[in-house]
PDB file of C-alpha atoms in Angstrom:
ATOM      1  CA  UNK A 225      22.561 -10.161   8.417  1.00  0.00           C
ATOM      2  CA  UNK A 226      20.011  -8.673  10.913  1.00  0.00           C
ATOM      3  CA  UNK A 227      20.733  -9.639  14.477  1.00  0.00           C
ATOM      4  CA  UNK A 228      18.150  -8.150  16.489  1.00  0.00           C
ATOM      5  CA  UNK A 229      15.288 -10.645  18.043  1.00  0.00           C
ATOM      6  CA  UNK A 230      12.467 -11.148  15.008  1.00  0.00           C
ATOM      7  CA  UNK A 231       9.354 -11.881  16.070  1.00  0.00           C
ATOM      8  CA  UNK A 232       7.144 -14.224  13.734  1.00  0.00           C
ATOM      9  CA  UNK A 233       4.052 -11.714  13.353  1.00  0.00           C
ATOM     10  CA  UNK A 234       1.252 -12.681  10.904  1.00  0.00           C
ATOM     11  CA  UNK A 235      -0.973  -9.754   8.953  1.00  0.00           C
ATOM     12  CA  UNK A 236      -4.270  -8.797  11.630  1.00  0.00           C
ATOM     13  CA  UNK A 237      -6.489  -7.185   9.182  1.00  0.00           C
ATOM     14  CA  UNK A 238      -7.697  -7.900   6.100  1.00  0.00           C
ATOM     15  CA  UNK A 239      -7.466  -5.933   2.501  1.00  0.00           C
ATOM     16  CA  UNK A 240      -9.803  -2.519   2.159  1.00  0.00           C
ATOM     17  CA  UNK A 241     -11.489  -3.024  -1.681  1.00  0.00           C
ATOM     18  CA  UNK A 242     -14.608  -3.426  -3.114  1.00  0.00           C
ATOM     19  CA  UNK A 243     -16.239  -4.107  -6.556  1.00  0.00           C
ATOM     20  CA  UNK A 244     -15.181   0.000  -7.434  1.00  0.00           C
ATOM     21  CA  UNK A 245     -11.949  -0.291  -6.594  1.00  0.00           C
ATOM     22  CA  UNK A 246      -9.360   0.081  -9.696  1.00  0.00           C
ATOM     23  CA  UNK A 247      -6.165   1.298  -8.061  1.00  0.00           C
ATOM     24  CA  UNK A 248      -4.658  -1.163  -5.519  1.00  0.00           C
ATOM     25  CA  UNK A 249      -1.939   0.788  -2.916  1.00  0.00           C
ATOM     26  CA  UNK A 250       0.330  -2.127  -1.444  1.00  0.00           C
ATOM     27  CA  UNK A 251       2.386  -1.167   1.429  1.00  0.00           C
ATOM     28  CA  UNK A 252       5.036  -4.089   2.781  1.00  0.00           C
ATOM     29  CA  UNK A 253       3.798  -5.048   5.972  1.00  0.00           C
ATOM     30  CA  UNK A 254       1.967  -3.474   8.500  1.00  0.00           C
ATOM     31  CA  UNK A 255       3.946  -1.564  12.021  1.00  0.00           C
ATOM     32  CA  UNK A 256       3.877  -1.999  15.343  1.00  0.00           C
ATOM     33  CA  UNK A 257       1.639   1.213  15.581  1.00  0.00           C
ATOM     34  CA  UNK A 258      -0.329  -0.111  13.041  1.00  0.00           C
ATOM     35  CA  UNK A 259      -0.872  -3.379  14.381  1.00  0.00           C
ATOM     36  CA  UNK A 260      -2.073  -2.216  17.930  1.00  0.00           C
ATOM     37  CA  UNK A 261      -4.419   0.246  16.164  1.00  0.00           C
ATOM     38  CA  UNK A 262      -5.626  -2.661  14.084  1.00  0.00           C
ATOM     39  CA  UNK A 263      -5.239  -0.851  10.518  1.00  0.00           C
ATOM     40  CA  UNK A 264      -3.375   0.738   8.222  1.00  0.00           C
ATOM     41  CA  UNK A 265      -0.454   3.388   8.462  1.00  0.00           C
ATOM     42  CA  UNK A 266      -1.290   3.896  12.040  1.00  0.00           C
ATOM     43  CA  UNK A 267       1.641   5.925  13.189  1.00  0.00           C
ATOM     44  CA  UNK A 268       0.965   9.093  14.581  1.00  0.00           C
ATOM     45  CA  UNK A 269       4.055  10.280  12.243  1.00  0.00           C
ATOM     46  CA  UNK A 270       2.811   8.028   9.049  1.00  0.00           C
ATOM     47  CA  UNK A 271       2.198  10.961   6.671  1.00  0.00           C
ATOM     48  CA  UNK A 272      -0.315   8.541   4.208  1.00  0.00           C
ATOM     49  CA  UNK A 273      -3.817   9.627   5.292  1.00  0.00           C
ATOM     50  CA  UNK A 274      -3.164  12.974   5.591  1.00  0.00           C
ATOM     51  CA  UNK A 275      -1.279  13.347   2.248  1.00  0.00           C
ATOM     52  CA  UNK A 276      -3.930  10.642   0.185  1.00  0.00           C
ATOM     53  CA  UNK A 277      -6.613  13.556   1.787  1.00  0.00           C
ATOM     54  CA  UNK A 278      -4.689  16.407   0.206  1.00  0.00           C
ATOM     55  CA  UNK A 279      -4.643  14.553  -3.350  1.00  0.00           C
ATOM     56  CA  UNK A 280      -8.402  14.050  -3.657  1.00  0.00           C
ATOM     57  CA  UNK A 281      -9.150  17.121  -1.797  1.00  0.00           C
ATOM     58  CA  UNK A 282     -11.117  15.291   1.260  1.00  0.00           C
ATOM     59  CA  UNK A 283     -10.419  15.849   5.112  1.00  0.00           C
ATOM     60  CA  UNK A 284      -8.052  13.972   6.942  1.00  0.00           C
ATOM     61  CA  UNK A 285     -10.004  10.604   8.400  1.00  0.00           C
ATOM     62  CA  UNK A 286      -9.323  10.371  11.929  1.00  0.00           C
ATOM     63  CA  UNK A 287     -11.295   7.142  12.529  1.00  0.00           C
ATOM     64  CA  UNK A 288     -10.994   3.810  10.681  1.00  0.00           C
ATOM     65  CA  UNK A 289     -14.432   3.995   9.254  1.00  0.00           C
ATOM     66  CA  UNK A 290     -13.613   7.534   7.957  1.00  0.00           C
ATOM     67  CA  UNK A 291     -10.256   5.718   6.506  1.00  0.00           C
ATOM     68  CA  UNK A 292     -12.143   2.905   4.743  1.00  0.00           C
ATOM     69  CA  UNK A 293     -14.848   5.568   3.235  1.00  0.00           C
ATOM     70  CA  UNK A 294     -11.597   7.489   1.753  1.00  0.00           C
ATOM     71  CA  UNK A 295     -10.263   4.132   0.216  1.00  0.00           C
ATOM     72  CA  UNK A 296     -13.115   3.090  -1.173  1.00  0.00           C
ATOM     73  CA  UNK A 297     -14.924   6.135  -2.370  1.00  0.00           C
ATOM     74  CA  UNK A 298     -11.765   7.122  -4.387  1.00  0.00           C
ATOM     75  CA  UNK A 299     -11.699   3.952  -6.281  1.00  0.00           C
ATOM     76  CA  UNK A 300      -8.950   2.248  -4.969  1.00  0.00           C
ATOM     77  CA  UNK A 301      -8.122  -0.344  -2.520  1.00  0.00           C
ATOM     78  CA  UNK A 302      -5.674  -0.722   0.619  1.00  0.00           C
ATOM     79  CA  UNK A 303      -3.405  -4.095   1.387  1.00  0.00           C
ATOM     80  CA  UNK A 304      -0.018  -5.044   2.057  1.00  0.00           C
ATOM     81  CA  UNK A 305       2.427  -7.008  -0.066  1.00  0.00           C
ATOM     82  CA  UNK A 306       3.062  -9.635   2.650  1.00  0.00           C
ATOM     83  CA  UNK A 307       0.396 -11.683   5.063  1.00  0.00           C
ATOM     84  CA  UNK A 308       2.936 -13.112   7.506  1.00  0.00           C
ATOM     85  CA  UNK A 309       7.307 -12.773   8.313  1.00  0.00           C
ATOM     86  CA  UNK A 310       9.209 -12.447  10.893  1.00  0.00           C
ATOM     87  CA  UNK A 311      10.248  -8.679  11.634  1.00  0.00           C
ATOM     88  CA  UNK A 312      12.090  -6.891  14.401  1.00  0.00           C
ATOM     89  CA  UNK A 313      10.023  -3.955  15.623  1.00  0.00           C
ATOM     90  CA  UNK A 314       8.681  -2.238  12.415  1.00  0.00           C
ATOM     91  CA  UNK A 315      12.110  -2.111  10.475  1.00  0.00           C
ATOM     92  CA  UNK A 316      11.765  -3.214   7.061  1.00  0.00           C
ATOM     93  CA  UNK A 317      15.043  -4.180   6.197  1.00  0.00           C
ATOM     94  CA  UNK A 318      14.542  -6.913   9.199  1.00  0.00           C
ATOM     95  CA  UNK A 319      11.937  -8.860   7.539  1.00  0.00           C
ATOM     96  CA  UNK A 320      12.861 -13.101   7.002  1.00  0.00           C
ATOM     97  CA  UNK A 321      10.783 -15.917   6.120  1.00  0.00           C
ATOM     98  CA  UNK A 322       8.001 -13.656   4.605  1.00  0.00           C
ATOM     99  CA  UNK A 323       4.732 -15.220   3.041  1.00  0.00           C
ATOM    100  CA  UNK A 324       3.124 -13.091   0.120  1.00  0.00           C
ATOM    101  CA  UNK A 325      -0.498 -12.435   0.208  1.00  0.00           C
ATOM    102  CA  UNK A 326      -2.347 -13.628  -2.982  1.00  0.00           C
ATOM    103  CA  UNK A 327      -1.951 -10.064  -4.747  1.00  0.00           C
ATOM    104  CA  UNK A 328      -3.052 -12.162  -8.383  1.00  0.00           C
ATOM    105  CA  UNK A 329      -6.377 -13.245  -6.959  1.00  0.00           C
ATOM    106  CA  UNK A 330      -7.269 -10.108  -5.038  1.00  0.00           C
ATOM    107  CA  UNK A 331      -6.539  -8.023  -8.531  1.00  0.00           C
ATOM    108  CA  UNK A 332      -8.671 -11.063 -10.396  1.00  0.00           C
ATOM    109  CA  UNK A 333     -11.440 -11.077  -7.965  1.00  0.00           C
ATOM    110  CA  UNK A 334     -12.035  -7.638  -8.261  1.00  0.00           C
ATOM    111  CA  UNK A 335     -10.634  -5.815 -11.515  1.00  0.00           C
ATOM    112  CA  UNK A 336      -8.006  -3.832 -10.186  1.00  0.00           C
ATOM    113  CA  UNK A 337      -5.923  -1.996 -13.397  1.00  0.00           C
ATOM    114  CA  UNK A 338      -3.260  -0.510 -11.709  1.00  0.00           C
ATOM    115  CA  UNK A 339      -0.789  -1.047  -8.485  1.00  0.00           C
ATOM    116  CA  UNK A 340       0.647   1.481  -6.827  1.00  0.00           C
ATOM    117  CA  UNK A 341       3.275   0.596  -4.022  1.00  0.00           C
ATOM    118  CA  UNK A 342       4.177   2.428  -1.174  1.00  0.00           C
ATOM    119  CA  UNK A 343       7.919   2.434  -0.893  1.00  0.00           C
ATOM    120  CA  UNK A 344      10.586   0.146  -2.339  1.00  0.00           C
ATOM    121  CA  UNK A 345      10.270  -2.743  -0.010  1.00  0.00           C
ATOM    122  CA  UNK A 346       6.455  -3.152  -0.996  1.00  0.00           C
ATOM    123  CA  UNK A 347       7.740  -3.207  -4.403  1.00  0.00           C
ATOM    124  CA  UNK A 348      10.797  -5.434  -3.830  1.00  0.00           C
ATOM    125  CA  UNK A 349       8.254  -7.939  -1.898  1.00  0.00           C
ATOM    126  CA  UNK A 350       6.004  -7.566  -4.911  1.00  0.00           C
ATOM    127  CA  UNK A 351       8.706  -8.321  -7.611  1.00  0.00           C
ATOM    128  CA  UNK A 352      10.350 -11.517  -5.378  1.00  0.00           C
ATOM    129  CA  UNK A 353       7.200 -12.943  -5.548  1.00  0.00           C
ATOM    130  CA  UNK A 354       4.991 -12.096  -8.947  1.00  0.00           C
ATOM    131  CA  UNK A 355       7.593 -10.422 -10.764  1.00  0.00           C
ATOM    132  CA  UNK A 356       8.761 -13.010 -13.121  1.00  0.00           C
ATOM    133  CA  UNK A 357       5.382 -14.661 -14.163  1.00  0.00           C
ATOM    134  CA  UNK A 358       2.472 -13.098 -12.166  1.00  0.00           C
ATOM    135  CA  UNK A 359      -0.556 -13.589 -13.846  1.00  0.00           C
ATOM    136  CA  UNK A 360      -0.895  -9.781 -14.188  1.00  0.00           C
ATOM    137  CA  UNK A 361      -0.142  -8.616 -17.644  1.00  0.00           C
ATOM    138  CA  UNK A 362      -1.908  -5.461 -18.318  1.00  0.00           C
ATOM    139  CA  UNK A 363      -2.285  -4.433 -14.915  1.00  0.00           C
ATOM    140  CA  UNK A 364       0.104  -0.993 -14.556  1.00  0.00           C
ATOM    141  CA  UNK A 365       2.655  -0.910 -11.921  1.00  0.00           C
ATOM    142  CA  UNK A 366       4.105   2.652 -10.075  1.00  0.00           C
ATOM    143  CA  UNK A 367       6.870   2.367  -7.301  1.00  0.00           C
ATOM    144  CA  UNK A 368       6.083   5.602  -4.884  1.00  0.00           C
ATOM    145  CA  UNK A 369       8.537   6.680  -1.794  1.00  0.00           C
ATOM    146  CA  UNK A 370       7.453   5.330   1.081  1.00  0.00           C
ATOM    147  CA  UNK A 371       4.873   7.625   3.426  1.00  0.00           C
ATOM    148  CA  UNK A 372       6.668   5.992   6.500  1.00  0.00           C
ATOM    149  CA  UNK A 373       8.321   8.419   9.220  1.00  0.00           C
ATOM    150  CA  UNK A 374      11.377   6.001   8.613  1.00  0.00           C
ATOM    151  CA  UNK A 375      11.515   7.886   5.347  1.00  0.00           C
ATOM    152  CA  UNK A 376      12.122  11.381   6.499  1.00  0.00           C
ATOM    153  CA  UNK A 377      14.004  12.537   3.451  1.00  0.00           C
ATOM    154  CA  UNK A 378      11.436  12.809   1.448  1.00  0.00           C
ATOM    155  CA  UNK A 379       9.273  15.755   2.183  1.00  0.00           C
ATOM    156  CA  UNK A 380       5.776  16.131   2.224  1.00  0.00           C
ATOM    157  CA  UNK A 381       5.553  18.381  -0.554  1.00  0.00           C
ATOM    158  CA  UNK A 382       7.509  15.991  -2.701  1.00  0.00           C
ATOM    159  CA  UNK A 383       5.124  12.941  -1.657  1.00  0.00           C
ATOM    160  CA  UNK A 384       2.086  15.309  -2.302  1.00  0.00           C
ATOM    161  CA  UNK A 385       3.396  15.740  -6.289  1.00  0.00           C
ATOM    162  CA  UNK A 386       4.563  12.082  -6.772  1.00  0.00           C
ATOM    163  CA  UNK A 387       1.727  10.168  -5.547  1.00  0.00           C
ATOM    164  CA  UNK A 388      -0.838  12.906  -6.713  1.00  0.00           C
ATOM    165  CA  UNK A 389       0.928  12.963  -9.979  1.00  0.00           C
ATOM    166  CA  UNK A 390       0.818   9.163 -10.184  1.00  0.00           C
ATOM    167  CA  UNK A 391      -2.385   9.137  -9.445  1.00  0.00           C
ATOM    168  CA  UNK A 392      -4.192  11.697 -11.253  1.00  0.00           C
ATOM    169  CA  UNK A 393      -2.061   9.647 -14.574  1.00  0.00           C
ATOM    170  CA  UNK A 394      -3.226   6.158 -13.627  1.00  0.00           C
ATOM    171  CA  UNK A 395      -6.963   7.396 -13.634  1.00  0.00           C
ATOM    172  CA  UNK A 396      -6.582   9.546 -17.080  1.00  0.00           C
ATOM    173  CA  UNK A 397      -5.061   5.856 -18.202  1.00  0.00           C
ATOM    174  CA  UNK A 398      -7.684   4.121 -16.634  1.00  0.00           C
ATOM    175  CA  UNK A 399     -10.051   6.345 -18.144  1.00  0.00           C
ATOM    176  CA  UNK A 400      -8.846   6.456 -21.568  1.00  0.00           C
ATOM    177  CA  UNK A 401      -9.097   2.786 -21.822  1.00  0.00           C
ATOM    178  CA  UNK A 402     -12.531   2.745 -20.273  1.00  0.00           C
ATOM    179  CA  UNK A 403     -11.902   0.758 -17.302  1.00  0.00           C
ATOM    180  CA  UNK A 404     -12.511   2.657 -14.540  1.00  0.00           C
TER     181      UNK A 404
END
């Protein structure tokens, strides 16, 4: 059991996607860094901008417009797996009392054919919640290690090949069954 102060924190920003996108990247929930920069993998040390650059061969964003533009001009879309818990600090393995965001309606509303989740506790969140009977047959699901500096085991190099891997096969599947 955790015993460190939580804090009840709801989600402050709302999902990157629009009617292109066709590869949804979940993360768990956003951190502190994140939330006082009001987006998305906003620690200095989070290696995900700089390593979703490498894979489609764009520059590093440095501002949140440049961010959105790499999202969204790649085809996929940006949200978390949770919209509100209680968490200590940014620590994962903290989180109680979590509320899912509505992942089925978001895919729905905008044809997304493929998830791909950044880190197990994205995934674990994910399965808790829309695992069993989700609404989302069809839709193809990939489990990537986490980006997070909290995840310093896994080099760069190996994110690089999994996630460009994982990507590069989603779109060929995409692709070969015409949908994106």
């Amino acid at each position: 059991m955790y015993t460190e102060k939580l804090t009840s924190v709801k989600h402050p920003f709302e999902p990157v996607v629009d009617k292109n996108s066709r590869i949804l990247i979940l993360g768990s929930f956003p951190s502190v860094k994140s939330r006082e920069n009001m987006f998305y993998y906003g620690h200095p040390q989070n290696r995900f901008w700089r390593m979703l650059a490498d894979i489609v061969k764009a520059d590093v964003p440095q501002t949140i417009e440049d961010k959105k533009n790499l999202i969204l001009s790649n085809g996929f879309a940006l949200w978390d797996t949770l919209a509100m818990c209680e968490i200590h600090a940014s620590a994962d393995s903290s989180i109680r009392h979590e509320v899912p965001n509505d992942i089925p309606g978001l895919v729905k509303q905008y044809g997304i054919e493929a998830i791909m989740f950044n880190g197990n506790a994205a995934y674990r969140y994910f399965e808790k919640y829309y695992g069993k009977d989700d609404g989302l047959e069809g839709i193809i699901k990939k489990a990537l290690p986490s980006t997070s500096p909290a995840n310093a085991a896994c080099s760069y190099e190996r994110l690089v090949g999994e996630w460009g891997s994982a990507v590069n096969e989603l779109k060929e599947k995409i692709l070969k069954e015409k949908r994106y």
